[in-house]
PDB file of C-alpha atoms in Angstrom:
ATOM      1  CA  UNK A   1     -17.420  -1.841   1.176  1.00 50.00           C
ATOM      2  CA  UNK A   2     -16.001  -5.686   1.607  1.00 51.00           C
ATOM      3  CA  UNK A   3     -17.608  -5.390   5.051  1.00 59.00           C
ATOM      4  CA  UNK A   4     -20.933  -4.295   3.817  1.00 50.00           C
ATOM      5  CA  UNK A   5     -20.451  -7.495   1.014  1.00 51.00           C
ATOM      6  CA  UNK A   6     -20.191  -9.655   3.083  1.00 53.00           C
ATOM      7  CA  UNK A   7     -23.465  -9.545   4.883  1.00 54.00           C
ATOM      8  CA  UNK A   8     -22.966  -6.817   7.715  1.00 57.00           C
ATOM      9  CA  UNK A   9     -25.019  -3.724   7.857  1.00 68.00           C
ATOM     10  CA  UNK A  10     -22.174  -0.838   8.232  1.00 74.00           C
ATOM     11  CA  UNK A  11     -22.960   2.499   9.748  1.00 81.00           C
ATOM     12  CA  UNK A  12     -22.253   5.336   8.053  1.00 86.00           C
ATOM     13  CA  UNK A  13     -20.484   6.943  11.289  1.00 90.00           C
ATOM     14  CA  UNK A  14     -18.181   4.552  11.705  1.00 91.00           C
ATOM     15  CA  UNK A  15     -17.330   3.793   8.285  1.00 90.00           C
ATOM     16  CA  UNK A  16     -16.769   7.880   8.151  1.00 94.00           C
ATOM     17  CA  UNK A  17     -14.544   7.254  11.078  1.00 95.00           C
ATOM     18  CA  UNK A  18     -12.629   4.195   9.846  1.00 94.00           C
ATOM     19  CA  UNK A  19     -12.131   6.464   6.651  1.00 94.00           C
ATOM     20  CA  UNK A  20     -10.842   9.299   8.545  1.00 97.00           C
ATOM     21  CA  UNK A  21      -8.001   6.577  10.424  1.00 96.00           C
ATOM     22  CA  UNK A  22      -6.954   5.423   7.486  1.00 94.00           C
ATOM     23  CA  UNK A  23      -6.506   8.940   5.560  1.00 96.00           C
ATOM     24  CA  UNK A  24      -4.822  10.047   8.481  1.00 97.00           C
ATOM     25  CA  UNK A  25      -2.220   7.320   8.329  1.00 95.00           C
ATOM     26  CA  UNK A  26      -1.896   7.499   5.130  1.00 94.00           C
ATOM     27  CA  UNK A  27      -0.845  11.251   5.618  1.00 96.00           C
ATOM     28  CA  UNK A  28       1.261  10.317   8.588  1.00 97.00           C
ATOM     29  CA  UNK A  29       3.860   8.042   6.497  1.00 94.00           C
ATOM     30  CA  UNK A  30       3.824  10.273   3.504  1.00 93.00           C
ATOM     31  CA  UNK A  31       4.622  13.298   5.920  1.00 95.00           C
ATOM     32  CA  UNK A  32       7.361  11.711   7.965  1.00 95.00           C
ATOM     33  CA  UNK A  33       8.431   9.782   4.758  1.00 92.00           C
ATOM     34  CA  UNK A  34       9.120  13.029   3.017  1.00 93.00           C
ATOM     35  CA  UNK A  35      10.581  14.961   6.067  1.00 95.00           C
ATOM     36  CA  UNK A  36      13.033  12.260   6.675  1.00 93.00           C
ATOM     37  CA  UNK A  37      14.365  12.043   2.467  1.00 89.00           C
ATOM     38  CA  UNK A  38      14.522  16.043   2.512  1.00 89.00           C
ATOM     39  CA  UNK A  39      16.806  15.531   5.711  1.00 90.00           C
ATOM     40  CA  UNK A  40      18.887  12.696   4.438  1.00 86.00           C
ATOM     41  CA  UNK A  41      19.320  14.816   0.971  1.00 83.00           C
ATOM     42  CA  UNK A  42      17.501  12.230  -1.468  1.00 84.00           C
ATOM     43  CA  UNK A  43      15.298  14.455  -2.698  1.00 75.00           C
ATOM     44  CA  UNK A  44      17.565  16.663  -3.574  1.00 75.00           C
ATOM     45  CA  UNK A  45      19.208  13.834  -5.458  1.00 72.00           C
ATOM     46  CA  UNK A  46      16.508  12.131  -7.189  1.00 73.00           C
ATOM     47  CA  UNK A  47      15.096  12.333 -10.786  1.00 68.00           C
ATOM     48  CA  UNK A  48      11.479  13.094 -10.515  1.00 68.00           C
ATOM     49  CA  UNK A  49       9.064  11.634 -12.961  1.00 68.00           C
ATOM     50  CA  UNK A  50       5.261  12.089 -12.524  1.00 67.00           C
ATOM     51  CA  UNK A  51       5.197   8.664 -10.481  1.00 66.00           C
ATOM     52  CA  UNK A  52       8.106   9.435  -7.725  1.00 66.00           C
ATOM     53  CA  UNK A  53       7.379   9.124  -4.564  1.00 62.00           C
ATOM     54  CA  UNK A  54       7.059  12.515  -2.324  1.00 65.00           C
ATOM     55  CA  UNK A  55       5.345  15.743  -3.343  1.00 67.00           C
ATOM     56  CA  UNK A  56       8.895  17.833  -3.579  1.00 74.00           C
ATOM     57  CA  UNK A  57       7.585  20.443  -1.511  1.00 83.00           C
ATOM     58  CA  UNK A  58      10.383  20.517   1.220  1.00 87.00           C
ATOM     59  CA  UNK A  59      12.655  20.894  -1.706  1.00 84.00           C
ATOM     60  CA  UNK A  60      10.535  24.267  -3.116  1.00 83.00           C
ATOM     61  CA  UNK A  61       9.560  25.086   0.139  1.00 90.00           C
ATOM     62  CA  UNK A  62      12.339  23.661   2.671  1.00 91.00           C
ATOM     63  CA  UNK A  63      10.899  26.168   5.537  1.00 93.00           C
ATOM     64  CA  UNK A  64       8.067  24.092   6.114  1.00 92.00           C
ATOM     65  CA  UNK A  65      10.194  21.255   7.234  1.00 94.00           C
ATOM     66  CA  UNK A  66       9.389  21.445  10.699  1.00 95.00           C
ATOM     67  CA  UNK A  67       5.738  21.431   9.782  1.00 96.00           C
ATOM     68  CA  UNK A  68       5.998  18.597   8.097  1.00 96.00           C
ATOM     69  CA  UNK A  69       7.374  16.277  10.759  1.00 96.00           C
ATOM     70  CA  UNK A  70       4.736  17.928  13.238  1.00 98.00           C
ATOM     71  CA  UNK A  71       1.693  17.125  10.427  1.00 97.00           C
ATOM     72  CA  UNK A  72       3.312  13.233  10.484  1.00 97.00           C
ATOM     73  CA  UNK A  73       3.214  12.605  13.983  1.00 97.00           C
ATOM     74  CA  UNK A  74      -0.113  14.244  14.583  1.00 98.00           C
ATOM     75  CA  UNK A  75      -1.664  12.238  11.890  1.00 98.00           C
ATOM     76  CA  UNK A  76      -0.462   9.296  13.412  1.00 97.00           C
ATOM     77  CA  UNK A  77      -1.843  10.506  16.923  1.00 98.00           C
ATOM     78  CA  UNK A  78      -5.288  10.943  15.484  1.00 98.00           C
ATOM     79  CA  UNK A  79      -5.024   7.531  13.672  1.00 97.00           C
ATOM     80  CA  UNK A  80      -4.284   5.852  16.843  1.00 97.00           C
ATOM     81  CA  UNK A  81      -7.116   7.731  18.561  1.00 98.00           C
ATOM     82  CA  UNK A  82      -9.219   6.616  16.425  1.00 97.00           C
ATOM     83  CA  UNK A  83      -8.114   2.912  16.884  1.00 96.00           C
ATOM     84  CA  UNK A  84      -8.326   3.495  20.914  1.00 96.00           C
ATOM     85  CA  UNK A  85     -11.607   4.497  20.132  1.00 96.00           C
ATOM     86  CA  UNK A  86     -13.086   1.167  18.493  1.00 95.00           C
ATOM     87  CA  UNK A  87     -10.676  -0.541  20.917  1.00 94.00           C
ATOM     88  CA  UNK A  88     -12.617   1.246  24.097  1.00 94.00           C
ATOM     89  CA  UNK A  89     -16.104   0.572  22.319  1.00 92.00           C
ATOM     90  CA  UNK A  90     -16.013  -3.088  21.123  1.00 90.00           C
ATOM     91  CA  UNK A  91     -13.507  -5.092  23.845  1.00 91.00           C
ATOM     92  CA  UNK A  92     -14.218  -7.790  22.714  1.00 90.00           C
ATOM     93  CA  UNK A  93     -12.196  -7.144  19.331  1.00 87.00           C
ATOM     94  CA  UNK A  94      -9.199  -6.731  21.490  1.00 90.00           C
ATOM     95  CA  UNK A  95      -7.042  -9.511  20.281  1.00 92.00           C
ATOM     96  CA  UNK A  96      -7.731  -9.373  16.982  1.00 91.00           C
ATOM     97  CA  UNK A  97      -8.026  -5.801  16.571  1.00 93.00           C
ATOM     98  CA  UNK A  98      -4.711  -4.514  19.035  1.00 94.00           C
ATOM     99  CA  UNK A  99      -1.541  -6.762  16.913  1.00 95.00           C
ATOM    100  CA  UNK A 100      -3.279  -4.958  13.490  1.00 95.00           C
ATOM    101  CA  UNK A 101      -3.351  -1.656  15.169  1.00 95.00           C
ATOM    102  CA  UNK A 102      -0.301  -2.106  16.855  1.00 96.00           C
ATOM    103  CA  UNK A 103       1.801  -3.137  13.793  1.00 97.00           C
ATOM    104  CA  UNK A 104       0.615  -0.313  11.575  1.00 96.00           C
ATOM    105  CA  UNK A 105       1.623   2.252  13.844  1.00 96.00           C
ATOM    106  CA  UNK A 106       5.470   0.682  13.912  1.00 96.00           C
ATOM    107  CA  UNK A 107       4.917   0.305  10.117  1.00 96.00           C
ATOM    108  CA  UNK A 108       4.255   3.800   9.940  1.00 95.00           C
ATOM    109  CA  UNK A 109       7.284   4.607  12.433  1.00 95.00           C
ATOM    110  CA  UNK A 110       9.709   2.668  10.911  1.00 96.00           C
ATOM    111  CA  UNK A 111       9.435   2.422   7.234  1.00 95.00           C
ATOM    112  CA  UNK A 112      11.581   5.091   6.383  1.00 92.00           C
ATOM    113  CA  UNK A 113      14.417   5.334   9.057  1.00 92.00           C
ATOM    114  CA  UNK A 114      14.825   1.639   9.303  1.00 95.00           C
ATOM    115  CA  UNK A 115      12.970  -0.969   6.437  1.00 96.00           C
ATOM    116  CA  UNK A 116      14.343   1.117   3.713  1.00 96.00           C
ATOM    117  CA  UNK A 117      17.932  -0.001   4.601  1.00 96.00           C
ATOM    118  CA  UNK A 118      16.497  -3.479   4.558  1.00 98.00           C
ATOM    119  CA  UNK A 119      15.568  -4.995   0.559  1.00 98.00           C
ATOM    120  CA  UNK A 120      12.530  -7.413   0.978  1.00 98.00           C
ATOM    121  CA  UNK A 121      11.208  -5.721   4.218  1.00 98.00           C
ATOM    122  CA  UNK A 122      11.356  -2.536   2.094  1.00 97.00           C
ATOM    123  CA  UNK A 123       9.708  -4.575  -0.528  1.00 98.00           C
ATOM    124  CA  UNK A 124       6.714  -5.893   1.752  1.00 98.00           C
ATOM    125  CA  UNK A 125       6.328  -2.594   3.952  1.00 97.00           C
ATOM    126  CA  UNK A 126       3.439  -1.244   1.531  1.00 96.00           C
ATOM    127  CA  UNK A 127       1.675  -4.119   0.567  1.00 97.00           C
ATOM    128  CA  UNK A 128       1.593  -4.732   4.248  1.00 97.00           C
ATOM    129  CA  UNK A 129       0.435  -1.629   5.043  1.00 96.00           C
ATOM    130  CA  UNK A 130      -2.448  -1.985   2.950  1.00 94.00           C
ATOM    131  CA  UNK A 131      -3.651  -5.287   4.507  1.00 95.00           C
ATOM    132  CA  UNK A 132      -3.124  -3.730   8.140  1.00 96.00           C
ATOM    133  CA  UNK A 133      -5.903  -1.489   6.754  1.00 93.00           C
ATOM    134  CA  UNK A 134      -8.308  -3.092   4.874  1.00 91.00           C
ATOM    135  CA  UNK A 135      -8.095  -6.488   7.810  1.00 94.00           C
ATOM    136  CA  UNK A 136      -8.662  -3.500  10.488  1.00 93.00           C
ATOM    137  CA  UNK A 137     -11.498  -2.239   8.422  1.00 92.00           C
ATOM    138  CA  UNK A 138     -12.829  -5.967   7.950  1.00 90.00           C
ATOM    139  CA  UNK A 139     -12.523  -6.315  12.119  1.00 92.00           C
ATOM    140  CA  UNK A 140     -14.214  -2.677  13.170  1.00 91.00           C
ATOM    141  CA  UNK A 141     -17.580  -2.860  10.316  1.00 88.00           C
ATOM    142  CA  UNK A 142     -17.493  -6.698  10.124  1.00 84.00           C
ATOM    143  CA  UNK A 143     -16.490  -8.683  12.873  1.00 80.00           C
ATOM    144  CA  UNK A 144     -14.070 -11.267  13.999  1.00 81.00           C
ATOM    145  CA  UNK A 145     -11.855 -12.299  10.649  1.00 85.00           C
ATOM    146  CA  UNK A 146     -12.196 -15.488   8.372  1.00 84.00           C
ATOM    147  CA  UNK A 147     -10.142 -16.904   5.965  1.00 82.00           C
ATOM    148  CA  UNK A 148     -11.046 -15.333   2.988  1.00 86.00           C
ATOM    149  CA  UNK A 149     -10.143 -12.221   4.760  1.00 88.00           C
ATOM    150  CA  UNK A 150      -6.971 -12.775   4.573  1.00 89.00           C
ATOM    151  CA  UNK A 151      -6.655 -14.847   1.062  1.00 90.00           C
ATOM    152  CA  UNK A 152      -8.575 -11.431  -0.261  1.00 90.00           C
ATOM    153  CA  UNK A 153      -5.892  -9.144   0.873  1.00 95.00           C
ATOM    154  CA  UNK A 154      -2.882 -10.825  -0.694  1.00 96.00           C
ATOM    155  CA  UNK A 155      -3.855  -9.285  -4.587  1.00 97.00           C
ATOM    156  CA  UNK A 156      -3.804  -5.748  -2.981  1.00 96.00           C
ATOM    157  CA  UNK A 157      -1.160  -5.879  -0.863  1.00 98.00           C
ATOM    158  CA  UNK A 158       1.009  -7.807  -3.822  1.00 98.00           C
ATOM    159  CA  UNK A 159      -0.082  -5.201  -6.501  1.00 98.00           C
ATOM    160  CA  UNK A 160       0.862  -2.296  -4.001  1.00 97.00           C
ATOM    161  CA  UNK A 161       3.903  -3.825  -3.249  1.00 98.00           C
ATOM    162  CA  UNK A 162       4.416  -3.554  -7.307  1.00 98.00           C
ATOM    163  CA  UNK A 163       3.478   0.028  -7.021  1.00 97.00           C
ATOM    164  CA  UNK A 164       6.593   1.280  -4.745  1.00 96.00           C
ATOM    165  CA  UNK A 165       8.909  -1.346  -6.498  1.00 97.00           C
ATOM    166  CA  UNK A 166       8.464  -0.245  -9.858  1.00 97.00           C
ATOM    167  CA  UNK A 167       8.692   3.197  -8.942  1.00 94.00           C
ATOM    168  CA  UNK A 168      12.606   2.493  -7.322  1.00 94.00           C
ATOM    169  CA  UNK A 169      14.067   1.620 -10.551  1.00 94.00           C
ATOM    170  CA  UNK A 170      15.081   5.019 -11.625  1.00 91.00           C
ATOM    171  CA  UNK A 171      15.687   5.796  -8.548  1.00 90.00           C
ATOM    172  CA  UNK A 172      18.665   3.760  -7.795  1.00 92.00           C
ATOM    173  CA  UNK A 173      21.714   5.724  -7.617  1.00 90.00           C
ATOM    174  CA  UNK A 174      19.906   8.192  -5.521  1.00 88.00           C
ATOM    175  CA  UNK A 175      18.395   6.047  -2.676  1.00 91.00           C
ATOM    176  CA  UNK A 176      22.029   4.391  -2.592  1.00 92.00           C
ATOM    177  CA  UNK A 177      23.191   7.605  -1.916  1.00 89.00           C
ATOM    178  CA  UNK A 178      20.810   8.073   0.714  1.00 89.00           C
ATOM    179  CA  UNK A 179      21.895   4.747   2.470  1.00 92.00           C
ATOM    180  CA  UNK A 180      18.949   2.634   1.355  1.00 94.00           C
ATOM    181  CA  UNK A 181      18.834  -0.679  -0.080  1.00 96.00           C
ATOM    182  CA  UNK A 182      16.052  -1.302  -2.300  1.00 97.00           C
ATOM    183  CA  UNK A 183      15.517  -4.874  -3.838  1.00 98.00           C
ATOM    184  CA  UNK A 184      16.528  -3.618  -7.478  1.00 97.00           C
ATOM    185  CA  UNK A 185      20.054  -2.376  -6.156  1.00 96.00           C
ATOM    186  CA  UNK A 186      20.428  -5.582  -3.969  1.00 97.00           C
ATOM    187  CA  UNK A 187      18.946  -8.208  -6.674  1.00 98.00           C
ATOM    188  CA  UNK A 188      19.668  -6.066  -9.982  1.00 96.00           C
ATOM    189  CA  UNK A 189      16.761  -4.889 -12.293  1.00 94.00           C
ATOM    190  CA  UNK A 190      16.496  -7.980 -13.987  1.00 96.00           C
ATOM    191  CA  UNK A 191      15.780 -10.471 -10.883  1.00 98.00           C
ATOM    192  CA  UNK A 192      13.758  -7.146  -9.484  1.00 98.00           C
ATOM    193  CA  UNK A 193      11.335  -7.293 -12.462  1.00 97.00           C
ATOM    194  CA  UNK A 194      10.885 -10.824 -12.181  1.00 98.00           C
ATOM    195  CA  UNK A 195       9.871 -10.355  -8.543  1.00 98.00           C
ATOM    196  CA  UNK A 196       7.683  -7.758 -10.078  1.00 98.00           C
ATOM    197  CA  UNK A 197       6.104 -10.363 -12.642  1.00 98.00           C
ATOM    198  CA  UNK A 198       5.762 -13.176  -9.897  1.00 98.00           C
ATOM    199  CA  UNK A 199       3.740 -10.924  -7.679  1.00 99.00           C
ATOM    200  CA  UNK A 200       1.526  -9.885 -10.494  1.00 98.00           C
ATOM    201  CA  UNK A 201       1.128 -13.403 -10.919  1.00 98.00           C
ATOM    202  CA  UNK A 202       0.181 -14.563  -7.664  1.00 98.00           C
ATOM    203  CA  UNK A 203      -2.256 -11.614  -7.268  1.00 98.00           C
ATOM    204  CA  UNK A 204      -4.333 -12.204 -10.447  1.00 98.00           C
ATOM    205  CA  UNK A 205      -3.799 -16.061  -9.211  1.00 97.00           C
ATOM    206  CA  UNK A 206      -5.756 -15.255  -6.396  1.00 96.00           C
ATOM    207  CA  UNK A 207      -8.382 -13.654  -8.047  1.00 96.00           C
ATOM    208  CA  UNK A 208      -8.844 -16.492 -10.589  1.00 95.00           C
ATOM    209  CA  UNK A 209      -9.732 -18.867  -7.723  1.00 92.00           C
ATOM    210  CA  UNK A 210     -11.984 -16.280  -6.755  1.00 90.00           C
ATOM    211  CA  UNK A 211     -13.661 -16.875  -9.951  1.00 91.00           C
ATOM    212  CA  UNK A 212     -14.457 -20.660  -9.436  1.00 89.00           C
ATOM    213  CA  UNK A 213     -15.171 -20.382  -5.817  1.00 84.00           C
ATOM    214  CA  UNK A 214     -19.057 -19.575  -4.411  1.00 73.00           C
ATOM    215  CA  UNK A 215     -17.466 -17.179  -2.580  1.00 68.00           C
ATOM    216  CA  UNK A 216     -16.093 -14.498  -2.195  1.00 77.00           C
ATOM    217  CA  UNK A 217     -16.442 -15.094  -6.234  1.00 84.00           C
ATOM    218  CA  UNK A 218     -17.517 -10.934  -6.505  1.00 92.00           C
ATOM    219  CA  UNK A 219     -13.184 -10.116  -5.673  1.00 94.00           C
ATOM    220  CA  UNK A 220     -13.109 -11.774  -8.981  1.00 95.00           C
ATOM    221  CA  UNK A 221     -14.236  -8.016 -10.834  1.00 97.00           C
ATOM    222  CA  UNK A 222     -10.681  -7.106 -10.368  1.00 97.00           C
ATOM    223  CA  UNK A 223      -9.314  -9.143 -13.046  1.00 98.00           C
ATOM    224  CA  UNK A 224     -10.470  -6.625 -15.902  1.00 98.00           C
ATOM    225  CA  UNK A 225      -7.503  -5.086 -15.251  1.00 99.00           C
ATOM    226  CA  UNK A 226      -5.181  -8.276 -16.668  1.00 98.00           C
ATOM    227  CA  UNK A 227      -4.819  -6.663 -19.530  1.00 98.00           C
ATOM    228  CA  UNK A 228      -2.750  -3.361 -18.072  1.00 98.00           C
ATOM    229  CA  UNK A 229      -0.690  -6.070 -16.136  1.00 98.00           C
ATOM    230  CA  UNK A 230       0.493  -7.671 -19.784  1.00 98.00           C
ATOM    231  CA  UNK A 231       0.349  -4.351 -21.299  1.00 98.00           C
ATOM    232  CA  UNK A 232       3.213  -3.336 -18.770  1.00 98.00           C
ATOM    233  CA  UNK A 233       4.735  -6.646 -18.628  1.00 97.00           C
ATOM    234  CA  UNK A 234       5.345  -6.108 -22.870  1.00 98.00           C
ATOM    235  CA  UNK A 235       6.690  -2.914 -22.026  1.00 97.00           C
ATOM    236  CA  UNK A 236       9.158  -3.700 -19.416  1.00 96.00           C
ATOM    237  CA  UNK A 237      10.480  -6.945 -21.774  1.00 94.00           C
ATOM    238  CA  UNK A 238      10.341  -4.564 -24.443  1.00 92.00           C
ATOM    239  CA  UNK A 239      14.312  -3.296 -25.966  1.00 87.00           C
ATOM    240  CA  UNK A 240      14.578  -0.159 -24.922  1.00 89.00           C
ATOM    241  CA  UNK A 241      12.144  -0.901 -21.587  1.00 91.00           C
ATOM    242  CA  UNK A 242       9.565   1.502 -21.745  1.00 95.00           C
ATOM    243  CA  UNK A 243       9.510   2.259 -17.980  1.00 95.00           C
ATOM    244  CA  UNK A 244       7.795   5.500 -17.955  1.00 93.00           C
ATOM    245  CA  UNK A 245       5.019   3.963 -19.687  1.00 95.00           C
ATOM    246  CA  UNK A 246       4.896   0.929 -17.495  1.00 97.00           C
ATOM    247  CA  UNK A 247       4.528   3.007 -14.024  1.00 96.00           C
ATOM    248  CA  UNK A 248       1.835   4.480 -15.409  1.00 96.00           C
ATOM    249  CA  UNK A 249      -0.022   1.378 -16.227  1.00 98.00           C
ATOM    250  CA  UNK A 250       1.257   0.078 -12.773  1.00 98.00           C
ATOM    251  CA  UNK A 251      -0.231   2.876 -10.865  1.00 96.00           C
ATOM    252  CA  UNK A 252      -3.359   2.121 -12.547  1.00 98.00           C
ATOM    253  CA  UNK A 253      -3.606  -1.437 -11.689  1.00 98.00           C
ATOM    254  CA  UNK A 254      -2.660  -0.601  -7.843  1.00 98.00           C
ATOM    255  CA  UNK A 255      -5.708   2.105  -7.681  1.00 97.00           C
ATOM    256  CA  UNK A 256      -8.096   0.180 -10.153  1.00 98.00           C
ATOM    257  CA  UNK A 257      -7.915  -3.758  -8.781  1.00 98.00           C
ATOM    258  CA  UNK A 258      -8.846  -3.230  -5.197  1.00 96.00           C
ATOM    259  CA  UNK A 259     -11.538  -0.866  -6.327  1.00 96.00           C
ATOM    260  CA  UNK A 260     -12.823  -3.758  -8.877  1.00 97.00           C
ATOM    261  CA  UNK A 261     -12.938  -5.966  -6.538  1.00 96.00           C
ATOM    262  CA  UNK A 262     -14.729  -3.992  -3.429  1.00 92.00           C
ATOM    263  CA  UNK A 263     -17.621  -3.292  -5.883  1.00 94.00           C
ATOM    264  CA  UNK A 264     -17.786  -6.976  -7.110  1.00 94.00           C
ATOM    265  CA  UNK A 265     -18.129  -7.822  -3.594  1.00 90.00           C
ATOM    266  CA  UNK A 266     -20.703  -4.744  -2.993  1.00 87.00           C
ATOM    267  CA  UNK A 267     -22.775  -6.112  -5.948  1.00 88.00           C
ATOM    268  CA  UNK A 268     -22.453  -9.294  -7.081  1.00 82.00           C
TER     269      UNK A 268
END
């Protein structure tokens, strides 16, 4: 959609195909993700609220572990076909398109087994893994990047960022016993929710000089969800902190911002 904003006619095949990639690694860190906490015992260990991480099916279902490792890695093989495949058809992309492609699939490969034991890697691993997307999607339907490219990533990959730190707060105890370090056990919750707060922040920051610029002033749609972001910030300040609350307004903001703002560039 920001491709098809920005000028560019985009083909319905390949944005089908680009689609398909980025579902499939999607499903290949999820997969692996959730194979690798069954086998280290954290989700045996963890609380579950409706916002955890993982769909608790090895723990039901623990026979279907093996599947679940073979599902991960085959994802990932079809994600990197598909990569090859723009790769093989545009050359000329090469050097902007192999370090995105490349990074993604050691993103993929080493979030769980190795960033997790690391706090602000852990931290950045999701947001990250959202920009390797949407810049590879920018480079395949759009082109060579520009700078607003990347200054229109940072409120995504911030807000998703929010959406896997938020959700480690209750889990604490558990990924400690699992032999991760999260930034709320290394930094406390407090200084963890004002990392929160900054990145909301700087991600609604961006968006606001989105606002006064010619363009890409559409990105700018994505600050009707403000509101939810002081909503939850009054609800995490709030004694007792209402947390459950708070990831749910959090997830919202994560799904609804990006969306916001590829329409606003669709349309406006």
């Amino acid at each position: 959609m920001a491709a098809s904003g920005q000028g560019g006619t985009v083909a319905a095949g390949e944005a089908l195909l680009v689609l398909l990639g980025a579902l499939a690694a999607h499903v290949a860190v999820n997969a692996l993700n959730e194979w690798s906490d069954y086998r280290s015992g954290l989700d045996l260990h963890t609380h579950r609220t409706v916002f955890s991480g993982g769909s608790g099916t090895l723990v039901a279902r623990p026979h279907l572990l093996g599947r679940t490792r073979v599902l991960g890695l085959g994802s990932l093989l079809a994600c990197a076909l598909i990569g090859l495949f723009f790769l093989l058809r545009t050359p000329h992309l090469l050097v902007s398109l192999a370090p995105v492609g490349l990074a993604g699939l050691a993103l993929v490969l080493l979030y769980t087994p190795w960033l997790t034991r690391h706090p602000w890697l852990c931290l950045f691993a999701p947001g990250l893994g959202f920009a390797l997307m949407v810049l590879g999607t920018r480079i395949v339907l759009g082109g060579p990047l520009e700078g607003r490219d990347l200054l229109l990533t940072l409120p995504p990959l911030l807000l998703s960022n929010n959406l896997l730190l938020l959700s480690q707060f209750p889990d604490i105890e558990a990924d400690r016993a699992a032999g991760r370090r999260t930034l709320p056990m290394h930094l406390g919750a407090e200084k963890a929710l004002r990392v929160l707060l900054a990145q909301w922040l700087l991600a609604y920051g961006v968006l606001l000089v989105a606002l006064f610029s010619r363009e890409p002033g559409g990105a700018a749609l994505g600050l009707l969800t403000l509101p939810l972001a002081l909503r939850a910030t009054w609800l995490l300040r709030s004694q007792p902190p209402q947390l459950l609350s708070a990831l749910g307004l959090n997830a919202a903001i994560s799904v609804v911002t990006p969306l916001l703002m590829a329409l606003g560039l669709m349309f406006l």
